[in-house]
Amino acid sequence: MPERVVLQQADIARALTRISHEILESNRGADGIVLLGIPTRGVLLGRRIAATMSQIAAVPVPHGSLDVTMYRDDLSRGRIRTPSPTQIPPGGIDGAVVVLVDDVLYSGRTIRAALDALGDLGRPRAVRLAALVDRGHRELPIRPDFVGKNLPSSQHERINVRLTEVDGDEYVSIVSPEGDPA
Amino acid sequence: MRHLLSTRHLSRDEAVAILDVAEDMADVSTREIKKLPALRGKTVVNLFFEDSTRTRISFEAAAKRLSADVINFAAKGSSVSKGESLKDTAQTLAAIGADAVVVRHGASGAPQVLATSGWIDAGVVNAGDGTHEHPTQALLDAFTIRRRFFGADARGRDLAGLSVVIVGDVLHSRVARSNAWLLTTLGAEVRLVAPPTLLPVGVETWPVTIDYSLDSALATPTDVVMMLRVQAERMSAAFFPTAREYARLWGLDDERLARLDEGTIVMHPGPMNRGLEISSGAADSARSTVLEQVSNGVSVRMAVLYLLLSGEREDLA
């Protein structure tokens, strides 16, 4: 299968730094921000953005993970999905500005599930969405607030995000199915 | 997972996977909104041919926390007392549209029959059959042990290196059977302690060692002491001379409790016969996990129902 690398490690780092600055700019500082990553890779991205933000703003930025498995709308289709832990920072999310972090934004269904999951955990003042890659093809009225890279893609293609912590190497690539000119 | 009928055929990885999902379900129980939408629109029938409070309530709470609809069926006061067969009951449940049936039955093997008969498509969970198995009880015991000994980094671990002593009425105990298989699969070392009259025929083929004296069993280091209930209702003959003698020889009394190593935990599946197999001192001590077992039971049963009812039903025609 032909694979085309679209973001190298340095590009990912730059994109995350820019997102960190954009979040701080739109929120006028790190006040009340809670970053929640969606497992697996969103959690790692959220952790990196939180680290960069706390460096820039010189205050700790709370971050955690939000598992959406139990809120998906496709649980009775396909394979059995096993949940991952949800870790909410000690301060909770009531009244906070929650920034959801995911690696790839596609149909928007994961984010729909995440919004439902958030509703069971508390009442944030606002919810924002950051994604490393936006590949389009939304099926729900959901849009990101902070995007690393817009990657127009065909629905036959697959976006492959690899991060050092779980995959050993780091890049984003587009994989086209056999016989389909990329 | 299609059905959960016994722990005997669970692999180590399957068992650890169930316990890990239960870990996530336990987190939900600590939240303000203790409900997940995962099984919305599914129907779970609790089919109880034998009396039970804690198991039935536990399954009911588990199903409701996953947003499933629950129908409770107790044999008493139903058409079963008019002589309806298991087959007709099962076909009635199938017609109602049950997605999972949680069954407790006095006859060993009844859940197996229900699962393999073709009378009903639903997933079957064994909630105790005769003197055979009680798999969710063993899973919640394993979960409780894992949490007590490994705490926050329990995920992904088995019980390798831990030693468990199961004491009492092994003969009538489905809890002991399920635990013997599951805990050894998970790598724990299991010893059974009982009067010879309360050990089943064929126990020597189990993956356990056997001791007839509680004092000699407790002389070797032990991490877990699991007391079994003396099941007077199943005893049609005299298995020991008097209750006092049983309590003196095989009961966990205050004196034996004091001799346990620091860190040893005391488990009991409930309901307890205080003063018979366990003293009040032991039941209420900090070592006792009795109440934890009850709350962990809900998490483990949530995990089992979730794994049974989500995903494509593979062998569904």
Coordinates of C-alpha atoms in Angstrom, one line a residue:
Chain A
M1 CA 0.0 0.0 0.0
P2 CA 1.5 3.3 -1.0
E3 CA 2.2 5.5 2.0
R4 CA 3.0 9.2 1.8
V5 CA 4.4 11.0 4.9
V6 CA 2.8 14.4 5.3
L7 CA 4.1 15.5 8.7
Q8 CA 7.6 14.8 10.0
Q9 CA 8.5 14.8 13.7
A10 CA 9.6 18.5 13.6
D11 CA 6.3 19.4 11.8
I12 CA 4.3 17.8 14.6
A13 CA 6.3 19.6 17.2
R14 CA 5.8 23.0 15.5
A15 CA 2.0 22.3 15.0
L16 CA 1.6 21.5 18.7
T17 CA 3.6 24.6 19.7
R18 CA 1.4 26.7 17.5
I19 CA -1.8 25.1 18.9
S20 CA -0.5 25.8 22.5
H21 CA -0.1 29.5 21.6
E22 CA -3.5 29.7 19.9
I23 CA -5.2 28.2 22.9
L24 CA -3.5 30.7 25.3
E25 CA -4.3 33.6 22.9
S26 CA -8.0 32.8 22.5
N27 CA -8.4 32.2 26.2
R28 CA -6.2 35.2 27.2
G29 CA -4.0 33.0 29.3
A30 CA -4.1 29.6 30.9
D31 CA -6.8 30.5 33.4
G32 CA -9.5 27.8 33.8
I33 CA -8.1 25.6 31.0
V34 CA -8.3 21.8 31.3
L35 CA -6.9 19.7 28.5
L36 CA -8.6 16.3 28.0
G37 CA -7.1 13.9 25.5
I38 CA -9.1 11.2 23.8
P39 CA -7.3 7.8 24.1
T40 CA -4.9 6.7 22.9
R41 CA -2.9 9.3 21.0
G42 CA -5.0 12.3 21.9
V43 CA -3.9 11.8 25.6
L44 CA -0.3 12.0 24.5
L45 CA -0.9 15.1 22.4
G46 CA -2.9 16.7 25.2
R47 CA 0.0 16.0 27.6
R48 CA 2.5 17.6 25.2
I49 CA 0.3 20.7 24.6
A50 CA -0.2 21.1 28.4
A51 CA 3.5 20.9 28.9
T52 CA 4.2 23.6 26.2
M53 CA 1.4 25.8 27.5
S54 CA 2.6 25.7 31.1
Q55 CA 6.1 26.6 29.8
I56 CA 4.8 29.6 27.9
A57 CA 2.4 30.8 30.6
A58 CA 4.5 29.8 33.6
V59 CA 1.6 28.2 35.4
P60 CA 0.7 24.5 35.5
V61 CA -2.0 23.5 33.0
P62 CA -4.2 20.6 34.2
H63 CA -4.6 17.7 31.8
G64 CA -6.1 14.3 31.7
S65 CA -7.8 11.7 29.5
L66 CA -11.5 11.2 28.5
D67 CA -12.5 7.8 27.4
V68 CA -15.5 7.8 25.0
T69 CA -15.9 4.1 24.3
M70 CA -19.1 3.7 26.4
Y71 CA -20.7 6.7 24.6
R72 CA -20.0 5.6 21.0
D73 CA -23.0 5.1 18.7
D74 CA -21.5 2.0 17.0
L75 CA -21.0 -0.2 20.0
S76 CA -23.3 -2.9 18.7
R77 CA -21.4 -3.0 15.4
G78 CA -18.0 -4.4 14.7
R79 CA -15.6 -5.8 17.2
I80 CA -15.9 -5.4 21.0
R81 CA -14.2 -2.2 22.1
T82 CA -12.5 -2.3 25.4
P83 CA -12.5 1.0 27.3
S84 CA -9.5 3.0 28.5
P85 CA -9.2 4.9 31.7
T86 CA -10.7 8.3 32.1
Q87 CA -8.5 10.6 34.3
I88 CA -10.0 13.9 35.2
P89 CA -7.6 16.3 36.9
P90 CA -8.3 16.8 40.7
G91 CA -9.9 20.2 40.2
G92 CA -12.7 18.6 38.1
I93 CA -14.2 20.3 35.0
D94 CA -17.1 22.3 36.5
G95 CA -16.8 25.8 35.2
A96 CA -13.6 25.1 33.3
V97 CA -12.8 25.7 29.7
V98 CA -12.2 22.1 28.5
V99 CA -10.1 21.6 25.4
L100 CA -10.6 18.2 23.9
V101 CA -7.6 16.9 22.1
D102 CA -7.6 14.2 19.4
D103 CA -5.2 13.0 16.8
V104 CA -7.4 12.9 13.7
L105 CA -10.8 14.7 13.3
Y106 CA -12.9 12.8 10.8
S107 CA -16.6 12.0 11.0
G108 CA -17.0 14.0 14.2
R109 CA -18.7 11.0 15.9
T110 CA -15.9 10.5 18.5
I111 CA -16.3 14.2 19.5
R112 CA -20.1 13.7 19.8
A113 CA -19.4 10.8 22.1
A114 CA -16.9 12.9 24.0
L115 CA -19.4 15.7 24.5
D116 CA -21.9 13.2 26.0
A117 CA -19.2 11.8 28.2
L118 CA -18.3 15.3 29.5
G119 CA -21.9 16.0 30.3
D120 CA -21.8 13.0 32.8
L121 CA -18.7 14.3 34.4
G122 CA -19.6 17.9 35.1
R123 CA -20.6 21.2 33.5
P124 CA -17.7 23.0 31.8
R125 CA -18.0 26.7 31.1
A126 CA -17.0 26.0 27.5
V127 CA -15.7 23.1 25.4
R128 CA -13.1 23.6 22.6
L129 CA -11.6 21.1 20.2
A130 CA -8.0 20.7 19.1
A131 CA -6.9 18.1 16.5
L132 CA -3.5 17.4 15.1
V133 CA -5.1 16.5 11.7
D134 CA -8.4 17.5 10.2
R135 CA -9.2 15.2 7.3
G136 CA -12.7 16.4 6.6
H137 CA -15.7 14.2 5.7
R138 CA -17.7 15.4 8.8
E139 CA -21.0 13.6 9.4
L140 CA -22.1 15.8 12.3
P141 CA -22.2 19.6 12.8
I142 CA -18.8 19.7 14.6
R143 CA -15.8 21.9 13.8
P144 CA -12.4 22.2 15.4
D145 CA -11.1 25.3 17.1
F146 CA -7.4 24.5 16.8
V147 CA -6.0 22.4 14.0
G148 CA -2.4 21.2 13.4
K149 CA -2.9 20.5 9.7
N150 CA -5.8 20.4 7.3
L151 CA -5.4 17.3 5.3
P152 CA -8.0 16.9 2.5
S153 CA -8.2 13.2 1.9
S154 CA -10.3 10.6 0.1
Q155 CA -12.5 8.4 2.3
H156 CA -10.7 5.4 0.9
E157 CA -7.4 6.6 2.3
R158 CA -6.3 6.1 5.9
I159 CA -4.5 8.6 8.0
N160 CA -1.8 7.0 10.1
V161 CA -0.6 9.0 13.2
R162 CA 2.5 7.6 14.9
L163 CA 3.9 9.0 18.1
T164 CA 7.1 8.1 19.8
E165 CA 5.5 7.2 23.2
V166 CA 3.4 4.3 21.8
D167 CA 4.8 3.6 18.3
G168 CA 8.6 4.1 18.7
D169 CA 8.7 6.5 15.8
E170 CA 6.9 9.7 14.9
Y171 CA 5.2 11.0 11.7
V172 CA 1.8 11.4 10.1
S173 CA 1.2 9.7 6.7
I174 CA -1.6 9.0 4.3
V175 CA -2.0 5.4 3.3
S176 CA -3.9 4.8 0.0
P177 CA -5.4 1.5 -0.8
E178 CA -3.8 -0.7 -3.5
G179 CA -4.5 0.4 -7.1
D180 CA -5.8 3.8 -6.0
P181 CA -3.5 6.6 -7.3
A182 CA -2.7 8.7 -4.2
Chain B
M1 CA -17.5 -13.4 24.6
R2 CA -20.8 -15.1 23.8
H3 CA -21.7 -16.6 27.2
L4 CA -20.2 -16.7 30.6
L5 CA -20.9 -20.2 32.0
S6 CA -17.8 -21.1 33.9
T7 CA -14.4 -19.9 34.8
R8 CA -12.8 -23.2 33.9
H9 CA -12.4 -22.4 30.2
L10 CA -11.4 -18.8 30.7
S11 CA -7.8 -18.1 29.6
R12 CA -5.5 -15.9 31.6
D13 CA -5.7 -13.1 29.1
E14 CA -9.5 -13.2 28.9
A15 CA -9.8 -13.1 32.6
V16 CA -7.3 -10.2 32.9
A17 CA -9.2 -8.4 30.1
I18 CA -12.5 -8.7 32.1
L19 CA -10.8 -7.4 35.3
D20 CA -9.4 -4.5 33.4
V21 CA -12.8 -3.5 32.0
A22 CA -14.1 -3.8 35.5
E23 CA -11.5 -1.4 36.6
D24 CA -12.9 1.3 34.3
M25 CA -16.4 0.4 35.4
A26 CA -15.4 0.9 39.0
D27 CA -14.3 4.4 38.2
V28 CA -17.8 5.2 37.0
S29 CA -19.2 4.1 40.4
T30 CA -17.2 6.9 42.0
R31 CA -18.7 9.6 39.8
E32 CA -21.7 11.8 40.5
I33 CA -23.5 10.4 37.5
K34 CA -23.1 6.6 37.8
K35 CA -24.5 5.7 34.5
L36 CA -23.1 4.9 31.0
P37 CA -25.2 4.7 27.9
A38 CA -23.4 1.7 26.5
L39 CA -26.2 -0.9 26.6
R40 CA -29.1 1.5 25.8
G41 CA -31.9 -0.5 24.2
K42 CA -30.7 -3.9 25.3
T43 CA -32.8 -6.1 27.6
V44 CA -31.3 -8.1 30.4
V45 CA -33.5 -10.7 32.1
N46 CA -32.6 -11.9 35.6
L47 CA -33.9 -15.4 35.7
F48 CA -33.6 -16.6 39.3
F49 CA -34.9 -20.1 40.1
E50 CA -33.2 -19.9 43.5
D51 CA -33.3 -17.3 46.2
S52 CA -30.7 -14.6 46.1
T53 CA -30.6 -11.0 47.2
R54 CA -27.1 -9.8 46.6
T55 CA -26.4 -11.5 43.3
R56 CA -29.7 -10.4 41.8
I57 CA -29.4 -6.8 43.1
S58 CA -25.8 -6.7 41.9
F59 CA -26.7 -7.8 38.4
E60 CA -29.7 -5.4 38.4
A61 CA -27.5 -2.5 39.4
A62 CA -24.9 -3.4 36.9
A63 CA -27.4 -3.6 34.0
K64 CA -29.0 -0.4 35.0
R65 CA -25.7 1.5 35.3
L66 CA -25.1 0.5 31.6
S67 CA -28.6 1.8 30.7
A68 CA -30.0 -1.6 29.8
D69 CA -33.6 -2.5 30.6
V70 CA -33.9 -5.1 33.3
I71 CA -36.7 -7.6 33.8
N72 CA -36.6 -9.5 37.0
F73 CA -38.0 -13.0 37.0
A74 CA -38.2 -15.0 40.2
A75 CA -39.4 -18.6 39.9
K76 CA -41.6 -18.2 43.0
G77 CA -44.9 -16.8 42.0
S78 CA -44.3 -17.4 38.3
S79 CA -45.6 -20.0 35.9
V80 CA -42.7 -22.2 36.9
S81 CA -44.5 -23.0 40.1
K82 CA -47.4 -24.1 37.8
G83 CA -45.0 -26.6 36.2
E84 CA -43.6 -24.7 33.3
S85 CA -40.4 -26.2 31.9
L86 CA -37.1 -24.4 31.4
K87 CA -37.6 -24.7 27.7
D88 CA -41.0 -22.9 27.7
T89 CA -39.7 -20.2 30.1
A90 CA -36.7 -19.7 27.8
Q91 CA -38.8 -19.5 24.7
T92 CA -41.1 -16.9 26.4
L93 CA -38.0 -14.8 27.2
A94 CA -36.8 -15.1 23.6
A95 CA -40.2 -13.9 22.4
I96 CA -40.0 -10.9 24.8
G97 CA -36.7 -10.0 23.1
A98 CA -34.1 -10.6 25.8
D99 CA -30.5 -9.9 24.8
A100 CA -29.0 -11.4 27.8
V101 CA -30.2 -13.9 30.4
V102 CA -28.7 -14.0 33.8
V103 CA -29.6 -17.3 35.2
R104 CA -29.4 -18.9 38.7
H105 CA -30.7 -22.4 38.9
G106 CA -30.6 -25.2 41.5
A107 CA -29.5 -27.7 39.0
S108 CA -25.9 -27.8 38.0
G109 CA -25.6 -27.3 34.2
A110 CA -28.9 -25.5 33.7
P111 CA -27.2 -22.4 32.2
Q112 CA -25.2 -24.6 29.9
V113 CA -28.5 -26.2 28.7
L114 CA -30.0 -22.7 28.2
A115 CA -26.9 -21.5 26.2
T116 CA -26.6 -24.5 23.9
S117 CA -30.2 -25.6 23.5
G118 CA -31.0 -23.1 20.7
W119 CA -34.2 -22.1 22.5
I120 CA -33.0 -18.6 22.8
D121 CA -30.4 -16.4 21.1
A122 CA -29.5 -14.3 24.1
G123 CA -26.1 -14.4 25.8
V124 CA -26.3 -16.4 29.0
V125 CA -24.5 -15.5 32.2
N126 CA -24.3 -18.1 34.9
A127 CA -25.2 -16.5 38.2
G128 CA -24.8 -19.8 40.1
D129 CA -25.9 -23.3 39.1
G130 CA -26.4 -25.9 41.8
T131 CA -23.1 -26.9 43.2
H132 CA -21.2 -26.3 40.0
E133 CA -20.0 -22.7 39.3
H134 CA -20.6 -19.1 40.1
P135 CA -18.2 -17.4 37.7
T136 CA -19.0 -13.7 38.4
Q137 CA -18.4 -14.3 42.1
A138 CA -14.9 -15.7 41.3
L139 CA -14.2 -12.8 39.0
L140 CA -15.2 -10.3 41.7
D141 CA -13.0 -12.1 44.2
A142 CA -10.1 -12.0 41.9
F143 CA -10.8 -8.3 41.2
T144 CA -10.9 -7.6 45.0
I145 CA -7.7 -9.4 45.6
R146 CA -6.0 -7.6 42.7
R147 CA -7.1 -4.2 43.9
R148 CA -6.1 -4.9 47.6
F149 CA -2.6 -6.0 46.7
F150 CA -1.7 -3.9 43.6
G151 CA -3.9 -0.8 44.1
A152 CA -3.5 1.8 41.3
D153 CA -1.3 -0.3 39.1
A154 CA -3.6 -3.4 39.1
R155 CA -4.4 -3.0 35.4
G156 CA -3.0 -5.7 33.2
R157 CA -1.7 -7.8 36.1
D158 CA -2.6 -11.3 37.2
L159 CA -2.3 -12.8 40.7
A160 CA 1.0 -14.5 40.2
G161 CA 2.8 -15.1 43.5
L162 CA -0.2 -14.8 45.8
S163 CA -1.3 -17.6 48.0
V164 CA -5.0 -18.2 48.7
V165 CA -6.6 -20.4 51.3
I166 CA -10.3 -21.4 50.7
V167 CA -11.9 -22.7 53.9
G168 CA -15.1 -24.6 54.6
D169 CA -17.9 -26.2 52.7
V170 CA -16.2 -26.9 49.4
L171 CA -18.5 -29.7 48.6
H172 CA -21.6 -27.5 48.2
S173 CA -19.7 -24.4 47.1
R174 CA -19.9 -23.2 43.6
V175 CA -17.9 -20.2 44.7
A176 CA -15.0 -22.5 45.7
R177 CA -15.1 -24.3 42.3
S178 CA -15.1 -21.1 40.3
N179 CA -12.4 -19.6 42.4
A180 CA -10.2 -22.7 42.3
W181 CA -10.1 -22.6 38.4
L182 CA -9.9 -18.8 38.0
L183 CA -7.4 -18.0 40.7
T184 CA -5.0 -20.7 39.5
T185 CA -5.5 -19.6 35.9
L186 CA -4.4 -16.1 37.1
G187 CA -1.3 -17.6 38.7
A188 CA -2.2 -17.7 42.4
E189 CA -1.5 -20.7 44.5
V190 CA -4.8 -22.1 45.9
R191 CA -5.2 -24.4 49.0
L192 CA -8.5 -25.9 50.1
V193 CA -9.1 -26.5 53.8
A194 CA -12.2 -28.5 54.8
P195 CA -13.3 -31.5 56.8
P196 CA -13.0 -34.6 54.6
T197 CA -16.8 -34.9 54.6
L198 CA -17.1 -31.5 52.9
L199 CA -14.7 -32.2 50.1
P200 CA -16.2 -33.4 46.8
V201 CA -15.2 -36.6 45.1
G202 CA -12.6 -36.0 42.5
V203 CA -11.1 -33.0 44.3
E204 CA -7.6 -34.5 43.8
T205 CA -7.9 -33.7 40.1
W206 CA -8.3 -29.9 40.8
P207 CA -5.3 -27.7 40.4
V208 CA -5.1 -27.1 44.2
T209 CA -3.5 -28.6 47.3
I210 CA -5.7 -29.9 50.2
D211 CA -5.4 -29.6 53.9
Y212 CA -7.8 -30.9 56.5
S213 CA -6.6 -28.6 59.3
L214 CA -7.1 -24.9 59.3
D215 CA -4.3 -24.3 61.9
S216 CA -1.7 -26.2 59.8
A217 CA -2.8 -24.3 56.7
L218 CA -2.5 -21.0 58.4
A219 CA 0.9 -21.9 59.7
T220 CA 2.3 -21.3 56.2
P221 CA 2.3 -17.7 54.9
T222 CA -1.0 -16.8 53.3
D223 CA -2.1 -13.6 51.5
V224 CA -5.8 -14.4 51.3
V225 CA -8.1 -16.3 53.6
M226 CA -11.4 -17.0 51.9
M227 CA -14.1 -18.3 54.2
L228 CA -17.1 -20.2 52.6
R229 CA -20.6 -20.2 54.0
V230 CA -21.8 -23.3 55.6
Q231 CA -24.7 -24.1 53.4
A232 CA -27.2 -25.6 55.8
E233 CA -30.0 -25.5 53.2
R234 CA -28.1 -27.9 50.9
M235 CA -27.1 -30.3 53.7
S236 CA -29.4 -33.3 53.7
A237 CA -27.0 -35.4 55.9
A238 CA -24.8 -34.7 58.9
F239 CA -21.4 -33.6 57.6
F240 CA -20.0 -32.6 60.9
P241 CA -21.1 -33.4 64.5
T242 CA -22.1 -30.0 65.8
A243 CA -21.9 -26.4 64.7
R244 CA -19.7 -25.6 67.8
E245 CA -17.2 -28.3 66.7
Y246 CA -17.1 -26.9 63.2
A247 CA -16.6 -23.3 64.4
R248 CA -13.8 -24.5 66.7
L249 CA -11.9 -26.5 64.1
W250 CA -12.6 -24.7 60.8
G251 CA -14.0 -21.3 61.8
L252 CA -12.0 -18.1 61.5
D253 CA -12.3 -17.0 65.1
D254 CA -10.6 -14.0 66.9
E255 CA -7.7 -16.1 68.0
R256 CA -6.9 -17.3 64.5
L257 CA -7.5 -13.8 63.2
A258 CA -4.8 -12.5 65.5
R259 CA -2.3 -15.0 64.2
L260 CA -2.6 -13.9 60.5
D261 CA 0.3 -12.1 58.9
E262 CA 0.0 -8.3 58.6
G263 CA -1.5 -7.7 55.1
T264 CA -3.4 -10.9 54.9
I265 CA -7.0 -10.2 53.8
V266 CA -10.2 -12.1 54.9
M267 CA -12.8 -12.7 52.2
H268 CA -16.4 -14.1 52.4
P269 CA -18.9 -14.3 49.6
G270 CA -21.8 -13.7 51.9
P271 CA -24.2 -14.1 53.4
M272 CA -22.2 -14.8 56.5
N273 CA -23.0 -17.1 59.4
R274 CA -21.4 -15.0 62.1
G275 CA -20.1 -17.2 64.9
L276 CA -20.0 -20.3 62.7
E277 CA -17.5 -20.0 59.9
I278 CA -16.4 -16.5 60.7
S279 CA -16.4 -14.5 64.0
S280 CA -17.8 -11.0 64.1
G281 CA -14.3 -9.8 65.0
A282 CA -13.0 -11.2 61.7
A283 CA -16.0 -10.1 59.6
D284 CA -15.7 -6.5 60.8
S285 CA -11.9 -6.2 61.0
A286 CA -9.9 -4.0 58.6
R287 CA -8.7 -7.1 56.9
S288 CA -12.2 -8.0 55.9
T289 CA -13.1 -7.3 52.3
V290 CA -16.8 -8.3 52.6
L291 CA -18.3 -5.0 51.6
E292 CA -15.6 -4.3 49.0
Q293 CA -16.6 -7.6 47.4
V294 CA -20.2 -6.4 47.2
S295 CA -19.4 -3.1 45.5
N296 CA -16.7 -4.7 43.2
G297 CA -19.4 -7.2 42.3
V298 CA -21.3 -4.4 40.5
S299 CA -18.2 -3.3 38.5
V300 CA -17.3 -6.9 37.5
R301 CA -20.9 -7.6 36.4
M302 CA -21.0 -4.4 34.4
A303 CA -17.8 -5.6 32.6
V304 CA -19.3 -9.0 31.9
L305 CA -22.6 -7.6 30.6
Y306 CA -20.7 -5.0 28.5
L307 CA -18.4 -7.6 26.9
L308 CA -21.3 -10.0 26.3
L309 CA -23.7 -7.4 24.8
S310 CA -21.5 -5.1 22.8
G311 CA -19.9 -5.8 19.4
E312 CA -21.3 -7.9 16.6
R313 CA -23.0 -11.1 17.9
E314 CA -20.7 -13.4 15.9
D315 CA -22.7 -16.6 15.7
L316 CA -26.0 -14.9 15.3
A317 CA -27.8 -16.2 12.2

